[in-house]
């Protein structure tokens, strides 16, 4: 029996974020090149997106390419960008069929022209869909995002649009690339590492953290269901006591 049968649909997380880690190590353990792991990782993305739509998950954010990833060997970066373009071309019809909307966050200006054009075309094509929203974090880092928010708020102070003492958490959130998107309820990291890696540090303040040793290419539908079930076993207090809930 699939674990999906055990999930309480009334206690679903609204937003799940995933750090997709372990592609290279998965490939190396099989005597393959890192690019083989990235290609198999794309299959996991497809399977997890399908599982998210089956669950009725509203938001799924995937840490696809960090700003730090630009420092990887040029050959690997080019291969990853090529995979991005081909995957978007291939998956767009299914996104439309399944009523999935695509968004992207990060410094998209750094993407190669073909990758950026393909991405923006898919975002436009799926913009009217109102099922699951998939958010790709591309050329993204939380510190970059926070610095950009500080710059924008500082400019508004200089222009006398706002007073520093009036800046609130909500105002900061409105200046992040995730504005309009609810904060994640659950963060999943695959591959055995137990760190956030400069990902959604502001937004993850009250998220439940789930770490698994499973490498991303082996993380499929049942692994997502297992993570959601683990989430549903936790008591989310947000600073309160159990008796106050």
PDB file of C-alpha atoms in Angstrom:
ATOM      1  CA  UNK A   1       0.000   0.000   0.000  1.00  0.00           C
ATOM      2  CA  UNK A   2       1.273   3.473  -0.868  1.00  0.00           C
ATOM      3  CA  UNK A   3       2.048   5.850   2.002  1.00  0.00           C
ATOM      4  CA  UNK A   4      -0.281   8.368   0.367  1.00  0.00           C
ATOM      5  CA  UNK A   5      -3.177   6.407   1.886  1.00  0.00           C
ATOM      6  CA  UNK A   6      -1.950   7.326   5.384  1.00  0.00           C
ATOM      7  CA  UNK A   7      -1.730  11.074   4.775  1.00  0.00           C
ATOM      8  CA  UNK A   8      -4.354  13.281   6.454  1.00  0.00           C
ATOM      9  CA  UNK A   9      -5.475  15.645   3.680  1.00  0.00           C
ATOM     10  CA  UNK A  10      -6.789  18.073   6.322  1.00  0.00           C
ATOM     11  CA  UNK A  11      -3.318  18.552   7.843  1.00  0.00           C
ATOM     12  CA  UNK A  12      -1.275  19.088   4.709  1.00  0.00           C
ATOM     13  CA  UNK A  13       1.589  21.579   4.613  1.00  0.00           C
ATOM     14  CA  UNK A  14       0.694  24.454   2.324  1.00  0.00           C
ATOM     15  CA  UNK A  15       4.261  24.944   1.112  1.00  0.00           C
ATOM     16  CA  UNK A  16       7.092  22.406   0.898  1.00  0.00           C
ATOM     17  CA  UNK A  17      10.638  23.471  -0.016  1.00  0.00           C
ATOM     18  CA  UNK A  18      13.295  20.977  -1.073  1.00  0.00           C
ATOM     19  CA  UNK A  19      17.087  21.154  -1.205  1.00  0.00           C
ATOM     20  CA  UNK A  20      17.767  18.570  -3.913  1.00  0.00           C
ATOM     21  CA  UNK A  21      21.183  17.261  -2.893  1.00  0.00           C
ATOM     22  CA  UNK A  22      23.223  14.204  -3.813  1.00  0.00           C
ATOM     23  CA  UNK A  23      23.129  13.981  -7.618  1.00  0.00           C
ATOM     24  CA  UNK A  24      26.915  13.910  -7.966  1.00  0.00           C
ATOM     25  CA  UNK A  25      27.503  11.457  -5.130  1.00  0.00           C
ATOM     26  CA  UNK A  26      24.727   9.208  -6.446  1.00  0.00           C
ATOM     27  CA  UNK A  27      26.428   9.094  -9.861  1.00  0.00           C
ATOM     28  CA  UNK A  28      29.902   8.582  -8.375  1.00  0.00           C
ATOM     29  CA  UNK A  29      28.680   5.618  -6.316  1.00  0.00           C
ATOM     30  CA  UNK A  30      27.673   4.008  -9.619  1.00  0.00           C
ATOM     31  CA  UNK A  31      30.918   4.824 -11.403  1.00  0.00           C
ATOM     32  CA  UNK A  32      29.206   7.435 -13.559  1.00  0.00           C
ATOM     33  CA  UNK A  33      29.909  11.067 -14.409  1.00  0.00           C
ATOM     34  CA  UNK A  34      28.180  13.766 -12.322  1.00  0.00           C
ATOM     35  CA  UNK A  35      26.068  14.735 -15.343  1.00  0.00           C
ATOM     36  CA  UNK A  36      24.415  11.303 -15.200  1.00  0.00           C
ATOM     37  CA  UNK A  37      23.267  12.104 -11.664  1.00  0.00           C
ATOM     38  CA  UNK A  38      21.843  15.451 -12.767  1.00  0.00           C
ATOM     39  CA  UNK A  39      19.904  13.777 -15.582  1.00  0.00           C
ATOM     40  CA  UNK A  40      18.427  11.229 -13.205  1.00  0.00           C
ATOM     41  CA  UNK A  41      17.687  14.063 -10.787  1.00  0.00           C
ATOM     42  CA  UNK A  42      15.415  15.604 -13.437  1.00  0.00           C
ATOM     43  CA  UNK A  43      13.368  12.389 -13.358  1.00  0.00           C
ATOM     44  CA  UNK A  44      12.972  12.815  -9.593  1.00  0.00           C
ATOM     45  CA  UNK A  45      11.758  16.383 -10.136  1.00  0.00           C
ATOM     46  CA  UNK A  46       9.072  15.096 -12.492  1.00  0.00           C
ATOM     47  CA  UNK A  47       7.994  12.348 -10.072  1.00  0.00           C
ATOM     48  CA  UNK A  48       7.909  14.670  -7.063  1.00  0.00           C
ATOM     49  CA  UNK A  49       5.934  17.317  -8.956  1.00  0.00           C
ATOM     50  CA  UNK A  50       3.417  14.652  -9.962  1.00  0.00           C
ATOM     51  CA  UNK A  51       3.174  13.509  -6.334  1.00  0.00           C
ATOM     52  CA  UNK A  52       2.727  17.112  -5.156  1.00  0.00           C
ATOM     53  CA  UNK A  53      -0.183  17.627  -7.550  1.00  0.00           C
ATOM     54  CA  UNK A  54      -1.703  14.318  -6.450  1.00  0.00           C
ATOM     55  CA  UNK A  55      -1.566  15.527  -2.833  1.00  0.00           C
ATOM     56  CA  UNK A  56      -3.040  18.897  -3.736  1.00  0.00           C
ATOM     57  CA  UNK A  57       0.048  20.701  -2.419  1.00  0.00           C
ATOM     58  CA  UNK A  58      -0.293  24.426  -3.084  1.00  0.00           C
ATOM     59  CA  UNK A  59       3.404  25.383  -3.293  1.00  0.00           C
ATOM     60  CA  UNK A  60       6.568  23.390  -3.968  1.00  0.00           C
ATOM     61  CA  UNK A  61       9.901  25.248  -4.070  1.00  0.00           C
ATOM     62  CA  UNK A  62      12.929  23.448  -5.502  1.00  0.00           C
ATOM     63  CA  UNK A  63      16.479  24.684  -4.857  1.00  0.00           C
ATOM     64  CA  UNK A  64      17.602  24.149  -8.432  1.00  0.00           C
ATOM     65  CA  UNK A  65      20.805  26.208  -8.769  1.00  0.00           C
ATOM     66  CA  UNK A  66      22.449  28.400  -6.138  1.00  0.00           C
ATOM     67  CA  UNK A  67      24.598  31.468  -6.677  1.00  0.00           C
ATOM     68  CA  UNK A  68      27.484  29.399  -5.288  1.00  0.00           C
ATOM     69  CA  UNK A  69      26.929  26.820  -8.036  1.00  0.00           C
ATOM     70  CA  UNK A  70      28.280  29.307 -10.595  1.00  0.00           C
ATOM     71  CA  UNK A  71      31.750  28.508  -9.206  1.00  0.00           C
ATOM     72  CA  UNK A  72      31.508  24.866 -10.339  1.00  0.00           C
ATOM     73  CA  UNK A  73      33.485  23.746 -13.426  1.00  0.00           C
ATOM     74  CA  UNK A  74      32.240  25.470 -16.594  1.00  0.00           C
ATOM     75  CA  UNK A  75      31.456  22.133 -18.242  1.00  0.00           C
ATOM     76  CA  UNK A  76      29.145  21.136 -15.389  1.00  0.00           C
ATOM     77  CA  UNK A  77      27.418  24.546 -15.306  1.00  0.00           C
ATOM     78  CA  UNK A  78      26.809  24.431 -19.061  1.00  0.00           C
ATOM     79  CA  UNK A  79      25.438  20.905 -18.757  1.00  0.00           C
ATOM     80  CA  UNK A  80      23.080  21.998 -15.970  1.00  0.00           C
ATOM     81  CA  UNK A  81      21.818  24.961 -17.987  1.00  0.00           C
ATOM     82  CA  UNK A  82      21.267  22.688 -20.974  1.00  0.00           C
ATOM     83  CA  UNK A  83      19.320  20.279 -18.788  1.00  0.00           C
ATOM     84  CA  UNK A  84      17.197  23.172 -17.529  1.00  0.00           C
ATOM     85  CA  UNK A  85      16.271  24.241 -21.047  1.00  0.00           C
ATOM     86  CA  UNK A  86      15.471  20.733 -22.280  1.00  0.00           C
ATOM     87  CA  UNK A  87      13.504  19.865 -19.136  1.00  0.00           C
ATOM     88  CA  UNK A  88      11.332  22.981 -19.362  1.00  0.00           C
ATOM     89  CA  UNK A  89      10.653  22.364 -23.053  1.00  0.00           C
ATOM     90  CA  UNK A  90       9.714  18.751 -22.328  1.00  0.00           C
ATOM     91  CA  UNK A  91       7.655  19.340 -19.185  1.00  0.00           C
ATOM     92  CA  UNK A  92       5.641  22.432 -20.164  1.00  0.00           C
ATOM     93  CA  UNK A  93       2.826  20.443 -21.848  1.00  0.00           C
ATOM     94  CA  UNK A  94       2.432  18.271 -18.734  1.00  0.00           C
ATOM     95  CA  UNK A  95       2.437  21.350 -16.499  1.00  0.00           C
ATOM     96  CA  UNK A  96      -0.421  22.728 -18.575  1.00  0.00           C
ATOM     97  CA  UNK A  97      -2.294  19.407 -18.521  1.00  0.00           C
ATOM     98  CA  UNK A  98      -1.959  19.157 -14.735  1.00  0.00           C
ATOM     99  CA  UNK A  99      -2.892  22.823 -14.085  1.00  0.00           C
ATOM    100  CA  UNK A 100       0.562  23.573 -12.604  1.00  0.00           C
ATOM    101  CA  UNK A 101       1.895  27.123 -12.471  1.00  0.00           C
ATOM    102  CA  UNK A 102       5.643  27.782 -12.720  1.00  0.00           C
ATOM    103  CA  UNK A 103       7.460  30.632 -10.960  1.00  0.00           C
ATOM    104  CA  UNK A 104      11.160  31.363 -10.459  1.00  0.00           C
ATOM    105  CA  UNK A 105      13.140  33.252  -7.824  1.00  0.00           C
ATOM    106  CA  UNK A 106      16.769  34.341  -7.846  1.00  0.00           C
ATOM    107  CA  UNK A 107      19.118  36.501  -9.889  1.00  0.00           C
ATOM    108  CA  UNK A 108      17.695  35.375 -13.215  1.00  0.00           C
ATOM    109  CA  UNK A 109      19.752  37.983 -15.095  1.00  0.00           C
ATOM    110  CA  UNK A 110      22.774  35.679 -14.690  1.00  0.00           C
ATOM    111  CA  UNK A 111      21.144  32.822 -16.608  1.00  0.00           C
ATOM    112  CA  UNK A 112      22.242  32.216 -20.202  1.00  0.00           C
ATOM    113  CA  UNK A 113      19.915  33.900 -22.689  1.00  0.00           C
ATOM    114  CA  UNK A 114      18.376  30.662 -23.981  1.00  0.00           C
ATOM    115  CA  UNK A 115      17.708  29.373 -20.463  1.00  0.00           C
ATOM    116  CA  UNK A 116      16.159  32.670 -19.367  1.00  0.00           C
ATOM    117  CA  UNK A 117      13.980  32.916 -22.497  1.00  0.00           C
ATOM    118  CA  UNK A 118      12.741  29.329 -22.159  1.00  0.00           C
ATOM    119  CA  UNK A 119      12.030  29.833 -18.459  1.00  0.00           C
ATOM    120  CA  UNK A 120      10.091  33.055 -18.965  1.00  0.00           C
ATOM    121  CA  UNK A 121       8.045  31.527 -21.785  1.00  0.00           C
ATOM    122  CA  UNK A 122       6.982  28.646 -19.522  1.00  0.00           C
ATOM    123  CA  UNK A 123       6.178  31.041 -16.673  1.00  0.00           C
ATOM    124  CA  UNK A 124       3.984  33.071 -19.020  1.00  0.00           C
ATOM    125  CA  UNK A 125       2.292  30.005 -20.523  1.00  0.00           C
ATOM    126  CA  UNK A 126       1.406  28.545 -17.112  1.00  0.00           C
ATOM    127  CA  UNK A 127       0.534  31.839 -15.421  1.00  0.00           C
ATOM    128  CA  UNK A 128      -3.228  31.244 -15.474  1.00  0.00           C
ATOM    129  CA  UNK A 129      -3.025  27.770 -13.930  1.00  0.00           C
ATOM    130  CA  UNK A 130      -4.350  27.623 -10.366  1.00  0.00           C
ATOM    131  CA  UNK A 131      -3.288  24.182  -9.159  1.00  0.00           C
ATOM    132  CA  UNK A 132       0.107  23.483  -7.588  1.00  0.00           C
ATOM    133  CA  UNK A 133       2.663  26.296  -7.947  1.00  0.00           C
ATOM    134  CA  UNK A 134       6.220  25.112  -8.600  1.00  0.00           C
ATOM    135  CA  UNK A 135       8.863  27.676  -7.640  1.00  0.00           C
ATOM    136  CA  UNK A 136      12.343  27.142  -9.092  1.00  0.00           C
ATOM    137  CA  UNK A 137      15.108  28.788  -7.067  1.00  0.00           C
ATOM    138  CA  UNK A 138      17.640  29.577  -9.799  1.00  0.00           C
ATOM    139  CA  UNK A 139      20.855  31.516  -9.321  1.00  0.00           C
ATOM    140  CA  UNK A 140      19.469  32.040  -5.841  1.00  0.00           C
ATOM    141  CA  UNK A 141      20.947  32.583  -2.410  1.00  0.00           C
ATOM    142  CA  UNK A 142      19.264  33.885   0.705  1.00  0.00           C
ATOM    143  CA  UNK A 143      22.061  36.328   1.514  1.00  0.00           C
ATOM    144  CA  UNK A 144      21.849  37.797  -2.000  1.00  0.00           C
ATOM    145  CA  UNK A 145      18.082  38.135  -1.591  1.00  0.00           C
ATOM    146  CA  UNK A 146      18.372  39.841   1.810  1.00  0.00           C
ATOM    147  CA  UNK A 147      21.034  42.260   0.559  1.00  0.00           C
ATOM    148  CA  UNK A 148      18.784  43.202  -2.364  1.00  0.00           C
ATOM    149  CA  UNK A 149      15.903  43.787   0.054  1.00  0.00           C
ATOM    150  CA  UNK A 150      18.083  46.020   2.241  1.00  0.00           C
ATOM    151  CA  UNK A 151      19.142  48.018  -0.818  1.00  0.00           C
ATOM    152  CA  UNK A 152      15.519  48.518  -1.880  1.00  0.00           C
ATOM    153  CA  UNK A 153      14.397  49.567   1.605  1.00  0.00           C
ATOM    154  CA  UNK A 154      17.372  51.928   1.928  1.00  0.00           C
ATOM    155  CA  UNK A 155      16.449  53.574  -1.359  1.00  0.00           C
ATOM    156  CA  UNK A 156      12.895  54.111  -0.119  1.00  0.00           C
ATOM    157  CA  UNK A 157      14.251  55.688   3.071  1.00  0.00           C
ATOM    158  CA  UNK A 158      16.450  58.054   1.031  1.00  0.00           C
ATOM    159  CA  UNK A 159      13.448  58.958  -1.100  1.00  0.00           C
ATOM    160  CA  UNK A 160      11.533  59.647   2.138  1.00  0.00           C
ATOM    161  CA  UNK A 161       8.874  57.081   1.220  1.00  0.00           C
ATOM    162  CA  UNK A 162       9.343  55.264   4.527  1.00  0.00           C
ATOM    163  CA  UNK A 163      10.776  55.995   7.976  1.00  0.00           C
ATOM    164  CA  UNK A 164      13.380  53.481   9.279  1.00  0.00           C
ATOM    165  CA  UNK A 165      11.561  53.008  12.592  1.00  0.00           C
ATOM    166  CA  UNK A 166       8.423  52.035  10.681  1.00  0.00           C
ATOM    167  CA  UNK A 167      10.053  49.106   8.851  1.00  0.00           C
ATOM    168  CA  UNK A 168       8.322  45.863   9.832  1.00  0.00           C
ATOM    169  CA  UNK A 169       8.848  42.160   9.174  1.00  0.00           C
ATOM    170  CA  UNK A 170       5.986  42.311   6.682  1.00  0.00           C
ATOM    171  CA  UNK A 171       7.721  45.114   4.779  1.00  0.00           C
ATOM    172  CA  UNK A 172      10.938  43.098   4.588  1.00  0.00           C
ATOM    173  CA  UNK A 173       8.977  40.093   3.301  1.00  0.00           C
ATOM    174  CA  UNK A 174       7.406  42.274   0.621  1.00  0.00           C
ATOM    175  CA  UNK A 175      10.878  43.141  -0.679  1.00  0.00           C
ATOM    176  CA  UNK A 176      11.988  39.521  -1.038  1.00  0.00           C
ATOM    177  CA  UNK A 177      11.756  37.505  -4.250  1.00  0.00           C
ATOM    178  CA  UNK A 178       9.152  35.302  -2.536  1.00  0.00           C
ATOM    179  CA  UNK A 179       6.643  38.115  -1.952  1.00  0.00           C
ATOM    180  CA  UNK A 180       3.133  36.805  -2.341  1.00  0.00           C
ATOM    181  CA  UNK A 181       4.244  33.231  -1.610  1.00  0.00           C
ATOM    182  CA  UNK A 182       3.525  31.793   1.861  1.00  0.00           C
ATOM    183  CA  UNK A 183       6.531  30.750   3.929  1.00  0.00           C
ATOM    184  CA  UNK A 184       7.401  27.035   3.746  1.00  0.00           C
ATOM    185  CA  UNK A 185       5.858  24.780   6.373  1.00  0.00           C
ATOM    186  CA  UNK A 186       8.278  21.947   5.626  1.00  0.00           C
ATOM    187  CA  UNK A 187      11.863  21.902   4.378  1.00  0.00           C
ATOM    188  CA  UNK A 188      13.217  18.639   2.989  1.00  0.00           C
ATOM    189  CA  UNK A 189      16.917  18.105   2.330  1.00  0.00           C
ATOM    190  CA  UNK A 190      18.102  14.965   0.602  1.00  0.00           C
ATOM    191  CA  UNK A 191      21.606  13.509   0.445  1.00  0.00           C
ATOM    192  CA  UNK A 192      22.451  13.211   4.146  1.00  0.00           C
ATOM    193  CA  UNK A 193      23.672  16.759   4.843  1.00  0.00           C
ATOM    194  CA  UNK A 194      22.030  18.678   7.681  1.00  0.00           C
ATOM    195  CA  UNK A 195      22.304  22.353   6.835  1.00  0.00           C
ATOM    196  CA  UNK A 196      20.257  25.077   5.126  1.00  0.00           C
ATOM    197  CA  UNK A 197      22.952  26.130   2.622  1.00  0.00           C
ATOM    198  CA  UNK A 198      21.911  29.755   2.151  1.00  0.00           C
ATOM    199  CA  UNK A 199      18.344  28.820   1.179  1.00  0.00           C
ATOM    200  CA  UNK A 200      15.251  30.814   2.208  1.00  0.00           C
ATOM    201  CA  UNK A 201      16.787  31.717   5.583  1.00  0.00           C
ATOM    202  CA  UNK A 202      14.189  34.405   6.325  1.00  0.00           C
ATOM    203  CA  UNK A 203      11.261  32.326   5.101  1.00  0.00           C
ATOM    204  CA  UNK A 204      12.244  29.118   6.942  1.00  0.00           C
ATOM    205  CA  UNK A 205      12.069  30.688  10.404  1.00  0.00           C
ATOM    206  CA  UNK A 206       9.228  28.410  11.553  1.00  0.00           C
ATOM    207  CA  UNK A 207       9.489  25.578   9.037  1.00  0.00           C
ATOM    208  CA  UNK A 208       9.752  21.960  10.129  1.00  0.00           C
ATOM    209  CA  UNK A 209      13.077  20.496   8.967  1.00  0.00           C
ATOM    210  CA  UNK A 210      13.300  16.995   7.491  1.00  0.00           C
ATOM    211  CA  UNK A 211      16.679  15.496   6.566  1.00  0.00           C
ATOM    212  CA  UNK A 212      17.070  12.204   4.728  1.00  0.00           C
ATOM    213  CA  UNK A 213      20.104  10.196   3.649  1.00  0.00           C
ATOM    214  CA  UNK A 214      18.372   9.355   0.353  1.00  0.00           C
ATOM    215  CA  UNK A 215      20.178  10.949  -2.602  1.00  0.00           C
ATOM    216  CA  UNK A 216      17.969  13.129  -4.791  1.00  0.00           C
ATOM    217  CA  UNK A 217      17.911  10.739  -7.794  1.00  0.00           C
ATOM    218  CA  UNK A 218      16.393   8.091  -5.489  1.00  0.00           C
ATOM    219  CA  UNK A 219      13.866  10.486  -3.920  1.00  0.00           C
ATOM    220  CA  UNK A 220      10.512   9.819  -5.554  1.00  0.00           C
ATOM    221  CA  UNK A 221       6.803   9.793  -4.680  1.00  0.00           C
ATOM    222  CA  UNK A 222       6.957   7.524  -1.638  1.00  0.00           C
ATOM    223  CA  UNK A 223       9.853   9.484  -0.155  1.00  0.00           C
ATOM    224  CA  UNK A 224       7.813  12.697  -0.419  1.00  0.00           C
ATOM    225  CA  UNK A 225       4.824  11.010   1.209  1.00  0.00           C
ATOM    226  CA  UNK A 226       7.077   9.779   4.033  1.00  0.00           C
ATOM    227  CA  UNK A 227       8.316  13.329   4.658  1.00  0.00           C
ATOM    228  CA  UNK A 228       4.746  14.675   4.745  1.00  0.00           C
ATOM    229  CA  UNK A 229       3.730  11.949   7.196  1.00  0.00           C
ATOM    230  CA  UNK A 230       6.661  12.878   9.433  1.00  0.00           C
ATOM    231  CA  UNK A 231       5.533  16.526   9.267  1.00  0.00           C
ATOM    232  CA  UNK A 232       2.021  15.526  10.328  1.00  0.00           C
ATOM    233  CA  UNK A 233       3.409  13.852  13.456  1.00  0.00           C
ATOM    234  CA  UNK A 234       4.935  17.106  14.701  1.00  0.00           C
ATOM    235  CA  UNK A 235       3.346  19.710  16.956  1.00  0.00           C
ATOM    236  CA  UNK A 236       3.827  23.192  15.534  1.00  0.00           C
ATOM    237  CA  UNK A 237       3.740  25.636  18.456  1.00  0.00           C
ATOM    238  CA  UNK A 238       5.184  28.856  16.966  1.00  0.00           C
ATOM    239  CA  UNK A 239       6.571  29.872  20.373  1.00  0.00           C
ATOM    240  CA  UNK A 240       3.475  28.869  22.340  1.00  0.00           C
ATOM    241  CA  UNK A 241       3.051  26.007  24.785  1.00  0.00           C
ATOM    242  CA  UNK A 242       1.157  22.834  23.899  1.00  0.00           C
ATOM    243  CA  UNK A 243      -1.674  23.929  26.194  1.00  0.00           C
ATOM    244  CA  UNK A 244      -2.117  27.194  24.269  1.00  0.00           C
ATOM    245  CA  UNK A 245      -2.727  25.450  20.956  1.00  0.00           C
TER     246      UNK A 245
END
